[in-house]
Amino acid sequence: MTTAHPTPTPSRVLVLNSGSSSVKYQLLDMNSSARLAAGLVERIGEATSRLVHSPLAAGGDKREVTGPIADHAAALKAVAEELAADGLGLDSPELAAIGHRVVHGGLKFSAPTVITDEVVAEIERLVPVAPLHNPANITGIRTAQALRPDLPQVAVFDTAFHTTMPESAARYAIDVETADAHRIRRYGFHGTSHAYVSRETAKLLGKDPSEVNVIVLHLGNGASASAVRGGRCVDTSMGLTPLEGLVMGTRSGDIDPAVTFHLKRVAGMSVDEIDTLLNKKSGLVGLCGDNDMREIRRRIDEGDERAALAFDIYIHRLKKYIGAYYAVLGKVDAVVFTAGVGENAAPVREAAVAGLEELGLAVDGELNAVRSDTPRLISPEYARVAVAVVPTDEELEIARQTYALVNS
């Protein structure tokens, strides 16, 4: 008599982040949170398309495929072929779901959501407030559905973590009827990063997320701050779009709205030209011609005054948000830096906290100088408020939320 063995529960999640001309992907095993493969398809639709694939589970070398990739369907087909070459094909019975990063979920989506036709229709309705991102996200969803129509597909929204903000933080002070008719309010972005990092910070402090108040500074080419009270976001710097808030690589962040009227009336610029100026030609690149913090610091070391001023403006805005969110929270347990600049630029962390000793904030020079990919404290023992560096992991957060939903 043979003994029947139970079929193992599928444990793999493929995470897709579809941009207008790119697809980033990771395949994770949720039993161990291990990455099995990762890669990027870029310049989709061009003759110079490129796919870079890393077979992490096999421990092999990166593989690169170059040549025309016509569209997202062809891109995902190429990704599927690379995964299959490692024995990780999309037809594997171990694949539990596909998780999609979706930038804008409005107010309707406050949690990861199994994708249906109705969900896609609502994401489409939000295109006017996320014209660069949501169309690409929809393309990735539809392409993945065509490849695996039998598999659960889950949308994880950048905005979802911020839906806990009170109306006093989320509402703009404009006519209510106009705001409601056109969905104008603060939505916030980078939510998966803020959720992951605030939770990991609590773990670093040895506490439950419900017990700590954290200011999260997500500093990459795009940058945002959030005030998190007991695991729930109560304020964030990005608004209706990712343009508001901190000084970023190419975005202006906070600006007097009348600047746009002035540019139209006095400079004769069109709405599209102003949009391009504020989103692509402002921020650090507008101030000094560079949006790479490493290059800006090199120029400062050589005495470049324009680079120094850009850095000072960047830090000034950052300090304003630290102070503002300190006031919003009342009590702060930690200020945490994350993302490319936040994790790697020690001078940014040092400058952002300098002069805030009366708020209980300080940075230990030696700890701050350490390069590491693990969560760590960089504040001295005597500091009342912890200052931390916590590497973000948005793909793992998307995979966790996806897997939890399909297994709930």
Coordinates of C-alpha atoms in Angstrom, one line a residue, residues 141-277:
I141 CA -1.3 43.5 -15.9
R142 CA -3.0 42.7 -19.2
T143 CA 0.1 41.1 -20.6
A144 CA 0.6 38.9 -17.6
Q145 CA -3.0 37.9 -17.6
A146 CA -2.7 36.7 -21.2
L147 CA 0.4 34.6 -20.3
R148 CA -1.2 33.0 -17.2
P149 CA -5.0 33.6 -17.2
D150 CA -5.5 30.9 -14.6
L151 CA -3.2 32.4 -12.1
P152 CA -4.2 35.0 -9.4
Q153 CA -2.9 38.4 -10.2
V154 CA -2.7 41.0 -7.4
A155 CA -2.3 44.8 -7.5
V156 CA -0.3 46.3 -4.7
F157 CA -0.7 50.1 -4.7
D158 CA 1.9 52.7 -3.9
T159 CA -0.8 54.9 -2.4
A160 CA -2.5 52.2 -0.2
F161 CA -0.3 52.8 2.9
H162 CA -1.2 56.4 3.0
T163 CA -5.0 56.0 3.0
T164 CA -4.9 56.0 6.8
M165 CA -4.1 59.7 6.8
P166 CA -6.8 61.8 8.5
E167 CA -8.8 64.2 6.4
S168 CA -6.9 67.1 8.0
A169 CA -3.7 65.9 6.4
A170 CA -5.2 64.6 3.1
R171 CA -7.4 67.5 2.2
Y172 CA -6.2 70.6 0.3
A173 CA -7.7 73.9 1.3
I174 CA -9.6 74.4 -1.9
D175 CA -13.3 74.3 -2.7
V176 CA -14.7 71.0 -1.5
E177 CA -17.0 70.4 -4.4
T178 CA -14.3 71.0 -7.0
A179 CA -11.8 68.8 -5.1
D180 CA -14.3 65.9 -4.8
A181 CA -15.4 66.2 -8.4
H182 CA -11.9 65.9 -9.7
R183 CA -10.4 63.6 -7.0
I184 CA -8.0 66.3 -5.8
R185 CA -6.4 65.4 -2.5
R186 CA -3.1 64.1 -1.0
Y187 CA -2.6 60.5 -2.0
G188 CA 1.1 60.0 -1.3
F189 CA 3.5 57.5 -3.0
H190 CA 6.3 55.1 -2.3
G191 CA 3.8 53.5 0.1
T192 CA 5.2 50.0 -0.1
S193 CA 8.6 51.3 0.9
H194 CA 7.3 53.4 3.8
A195 CA 5.3 50.4 5.0
Y196 CA 8.2 48.0 4.8
V197 CA 10.8 50.5 6.3
S198 CA 8.6 51.7 9.2
R199 CA 7.9 48.0 10.2
E200 CA 11.6 47.0 9.9
T201 CA 12.6 50.1 12.0
A202 CA 10.3 48.9 14.8
K203 CA 11.9 45.5 14.6
L204 CA 15.4 47.1 14.8
L205 CA 14.2 48.9 18.0
G206 CA 12.9 45.6 19.4
K207 CA 9.3 46.9 19.5
D208 CA 6.0 46.2 17.8
P209 CA 5.1 48.7 15.0
S210 CA 2.0 49.7 17.0
E211 CA 4.4 51.0 19.8
V212 CA 6.6 53.3 17.8
N213 CA 6.4 56.6 15.9
V214 CA 8.7 56.9 12.9
I215 CA 9.7 59.5 10.4
V216 CA 10.6 57.7 7.2
L217 CA 12.8 59.5 4.6
H218 CA 12.7 57.7 1.3
L219 CA 15.5 59.5 -0.6
G220 CA 16.1 58.3 -4.2
N221 CA 15.8 60.1 -7.5
G222 CA 12.2 60.5 -6.4
A223 CA 12.0 61.3 -2.7
S224 CA 9.3 61.4 -0.1
A225 CA 8.8 61.6 3.7
S226 CA 6.1 60.1 5.9
A227 CA 5.0 60.4 9.5
V228 CA 4.0 57.0 10.8
R229 CA 2.2 56.7 14.1
G230 CA 1.8 53.2 15.5
G231 CA 2.2 51.6 12.1
R232 CA -0.2 53.9 10.4
C233 CA 0.7 56.8 8.1
V234 CA -0.7 60.1 9.3
D235 CA 1.0 62.4 6.8
T236 CA 3.3 62.2 3.8
S237 CA 5.0 64.7 1.5
M238 CA 3.9 63.7 -1.9
G239 CA 0.4 64.8 -2.9
L240 CA -2.0 64.4 -5.7
T241 CA 1.0 63.5 -7.8
P242 CA 4.7 62.6 -7.0
L243 CA 5.7 66.2 -7.7
E244 CA 5.0 67.7 -4.2
G245 CA 7.3 67.6 -1.2
L246 CA 11.0 67.2 -1.0
V247 CA 13.6 68.4 -3.5
M248 CA 14.2 65.4 -5.8
G249 CA 16.5 64.5 -8.7
T250 CA 14.5 66.2 -11.4
R251 CA 11.3 67.3 -9.6
S252 CA 10.9 70.7 -7.8
G253 CA 9.0 69.4 -4.8
D254 CA 7.1 72.2 -2.9
I255 CA 6.6 75.4 -4.9
D256 CA 4.2 78.3 -4.9
P257 CA 1.3 77.2 -7.2
A258 CA 1.3 80.8 -8.6
V259 CA 4.7 80.0 -10.3
T260 CA 2.8 78.0 -12.9
F261 CA 0.4 81.0 -13.6
H262 CA 3.4 83.3 -13.8
L263 CA 5.3 81.0 -16.3
K264 CA 2.2 80.8 -18.5
R265 CA 1.3 84.5 -18.4
V266 CA 4.8 86.1 -18.4
A267 CA 7.1 83.5 -20.0
G268 CA 4.4 82.2 -22.4
M269 CA 5.0 78.6 -21.5
S270 CA 2.4 76.0 -22.3
V271 CA 0.9 73.7 -19.6
D272 CA 2.9 70.8 -21.1
E273 CA 6.1 72.9 -21.0
I274 CA 5.6 73.8 -17.4
D275 CA 4.8 70.2 -16.5
T276 CA 8.1 69.1 -18.1
L277 CA 10.0 71.9 -16.4

